[in-house]
């Protein structure tokens, strides 16, 4: 699959990291990240974002590079994942304000009727945030808040992260054993 991954400046860089690590050998990844996403990656994970990108086989594009492949609907991707999604980027996408590559590639996914997964991170949500999520849900996006489940008895942060990443992969049709499926 060809998958665009947009990383914005919300807490939860670890979800983007795990998603890329899991997918990069098996799928074509096209990655962009905002200025704040790059800062938060370093502060939350104590790892340089560009070192991480260099050590994984992905195509990386600067967030201001509107000439890049994923800025155009004529470049056919199978899914676009915005993870984590800040409330600012959520607002931009919900309002068609495509002033960065990140918001543009999500905008393209919507207009081309392709799979768009939004992983919004904030708490609590204001009515503005909720209205933006509803707008995007009505436009066809899947809203996947990174809420952990406890019925599968997570024992570590990795278990919690893998549950969310596994659910994202389920939604774009990638079989995975990242978390224990509910068996009743
Ligand atoms: C350490 C840090 C953590 C942040 N966490 C969040 C967050 O969880 N959710 C959010 O909506 N904004 C968060 N922000 C604020 C956004 O980074 C800010 O609104 C920024 O303009 C988002 O721009 P971007 O979406 O282009 O990355 C955080 C900022 C910093 C510095």
XYZ file of C-alpha atoms and ligand atoms in Angstrom:
215
model
C 0.000 0.000 0.000
C 0.955 3.646 -0.473
C 0.333 5.450 2.793
C 0.747 9.153 3.611
C 1.507 9.885 7.253
C 1.210 13.445 8.565
C 2.609 14.139 12.029
C 1.361 17.326 13.692
C 2.348 19.093 16.883
C 0.205 17.277 19.419
C 1.376 15.070 22.236
C 1.737 11.436 21.183
C 4.729 11.338 18.818
C 5.153 7.731 19.954
C 2.090 6.684 17.926
C 3.626 8.048 14.713
C 6.956 6.438 15.543
C 5.443 3.017 16.163
C 3.252 3.237 13.045
C 6.259 4.046 10.841
C 8.446 1.376 12.449
C 5.753 -1.243 11.908
C 4.966 -0.331 8.294
C 8.163 0.909 6.698
C 9.507 -2.444 5.457
C 6.204 -3.660 4.103
C 4.555 -0.582 2.565
C 5.458 2.668 0.764
C 5.372 5.498 3.280
C 5.225 9.218 2.466
C 5.822 11.231 5.601
C 5.542 14.897 6.497
C 5.710 16.609 9.886
C 5.040 20.105 11.183
C 7.630 22.256 12.958
C 6.019 21.552 16.343
C 5.743 17.841 15.570
C 9.515 17.708 15.046
C 10.114 19.539 18.355
C 7.676 17.347 20.271
C 9.206 14.167 18.786
C 12.520 15.181 20.338
C 11.083 16.246 23.695
C 8.764 13.241 24.174
C 10.980 10.502 22.753
C 14.434 11.963 23.357
C 15.290 11.125 19.758
C 16.007 13.339 16.773
C 13.167 13.154 14.270
C 15.458 13.282 11.227
C 17.722 10.530 12.583
C 14.605 8.426 13.053
C 13.400 9.150 9.501
C 16.845 8.346 8.086
C 16.892 4.978 9.834
C 13.539 3.945 8.343
C 12.823 3.566 4.626
C 10.284 6.317 4.078
C 9.992 9.232 1.675
C 10.036 12.423 3.750
C 8.737 15.779 2.526
C 9.022 19.189 4.174
C 5.693 20.501 5.439
C 5.972 23.524 3.133
C 6.739 21.455 0.039
C 3.563 21.854 -1.977
C 5.353 20.455 -5.038
C 5.700 17.038 -3.443
C 3.839 13.917 -4.593
C 1.310 13.795 -1.754
C 0.142 17.358 -2.440
C -1.601 16.165 -5.598
C -4.690 14.042 -6.128
C -3.113 12.571 -9.249
C -0.661 10.687 -7.014
C -2.776 7.774 -5.868
C -2.341 6.831 -2.240
C -4.404 4.197 -0.439
C -4.707 5.977 2.894
C -3.703 9.138 4.720
C -3.152 9.067 8.476
C -2.768 12.224 10.562
C -1.164 11.047 13.793
C -1.200 12.657 16.269
C -3.548 15.390 15.050
C -3.421 18.732 16.868
C -6.578 20.789 17.259
C -5.071 23.386 14.928
C -4.460 20.847 12.163
C -7.897 19.322 12.833
C -9.410 22.769 12.295
C -7.411 23.342 9.119
C -8.529 20.023 7.616
C -12.170 20.467 8.687
C -12.249 23.871 7.017
C -10.345 23.002 3.846
C -7.528 25.371 4.869
C -4.704 23.536 3.149
C -1.799 25.883 3.865
C 0.697 23.131 4.756
C 1.548 19.815 3.113
C 0.103 18.054 6.136
C -3.330 19.682 5.822
C -3.140 19.507 2.018
C -2.565 15.749 1.896
C -5.566 15.230 4.203
C -7.595 17.622 2.038
C -6.619 15.613 -1.046
C -7.655 12.347 0.625
C -11.104 13.809 1.301
C -11.623 15.248 -2.170
C -10.450 12.026 -3.818
C -12.648 9.949 -1.506
C -9.671 8.057 -0.080
C -9.301 6.711 3.393
C -8.435 9.420 5.915
C -7.683 8.532 9.536
C -7.462 11.363 12.057
C -5.972 10.666 15.498
C -6.949 13.792 17.486
C -5.071 14.441 20.747
C -6.369 16.924 23.267
C -8.228 16.826 26.541
C -10.792 18.057 27.235
C -12.303 18.768 23.818
C -14.046 22.111 23.332
C -17.258 22.354 21.321
C -15.139 23.785 18.491
C -12.923 20.679 18.487
C -15.957 18.393 18.612
C -17.698 20.289 15.799
C -14.568 19.985 13.654
C -14.450 16.244 14.298
C -18.122 15.918 13.357
C -17.503 17.893 10.148
C -14.660 15.551 9.242
C -16.619 12.442 10.141
C -19.469 13.612 7.891
C -16.923 14.258 5.114
C -15.789 10.622 5.336
C -12.800 10.724 7.691
C -12.446 8.181 10.477
C -11.844 9.798 13.859
C -9.638 7.549 16.019
C -8.842 9.206 19.358
C -5.868 7.536 21.029
C -7.960 6.214 23.929
C -6.462 3.116 25.491
C -8.632 0.116 26.297
C -8.082 -1.808 29.500
C -10.080 -4.959 28.784
C -6.987 -6.512 27.218
C -4.891 -5.815 30.337
C -2.030 -3.682 28.973
C 1.186 -4.161 30.951
C 3.265 -1.360 29.452
C 3.136 1.885 27.493
C 4.136 -0.160 24.442
C 1.013 -2.316 24.886
C -1.152 0.808 25.023
C 0.530 2.327 21.954
C 0.294 -0.943 20.012
C -3.415 -1.153 20.724
C -4.005 2.247 19.094
C -1.635 1.577 16.185
C -3.248 -1.849 15.679
C -6.712 -0.256 15.522
C -5.470 2.302 12.955
C -4.059 -0.530 10.833
C -7.304 -2.505 11.111
C -9.155 0.500 9.704
C -6.977 0.714 6.609
C -7.200 -3.039 6.050
C -3.772 -4.117 7.286
C -3.923 -7.324 9.293
C -1.773 -7.152 12.386
C -1.242 -8.860 15.693
C -0.283 -5.710 17.571
C -2.980 -6.228 20.177
C -5.081 -9.081 21.498
C -8.403 -9.109 19.641
C -11.526 -9.376 21.756
C -12.671 -12.978 21.799
C -15.789 -12.574 23.897
C 4.919 20.149 24.067
C 3.675 20.553 23.327
C 2.595 19.707 23.360
C 1.422 20.037 22.691
N 0.363 19.154 22.730
C -0.761 19.443 22.038
C -1.830 18.500 22.011
O -1.772 17.418 22.588
N -2.922 18.809 21.273
C -3.019 19.974 20.565
O -4.034 20.175 19.914
N -2.008 20.901 20.591
C -0.891 20.664 21.295
N 0.138 21.561 21.302
C -0.035 22.848 20.617
C 0.250 22.751 19.116
O 1.594 22.316 18.906
C 0.016 24.124 18.443
O -1.374 24.426 18.441
C 0.566 24.183 17.045
O 0.184 25.404 16.451
C 0.069 23.043 16.192
O 0.538 23.214 14.871
P 0.616 21.992 13.851
O -0.718 21.326 13.885
O 0.900 22.633 12.541
O 1.714 21.134 14.321
C 1.333 21.252 21.965
C 2.456 22.088 21.915
C 3.607 21.739 22.583
C 4.803 22.660 22.506
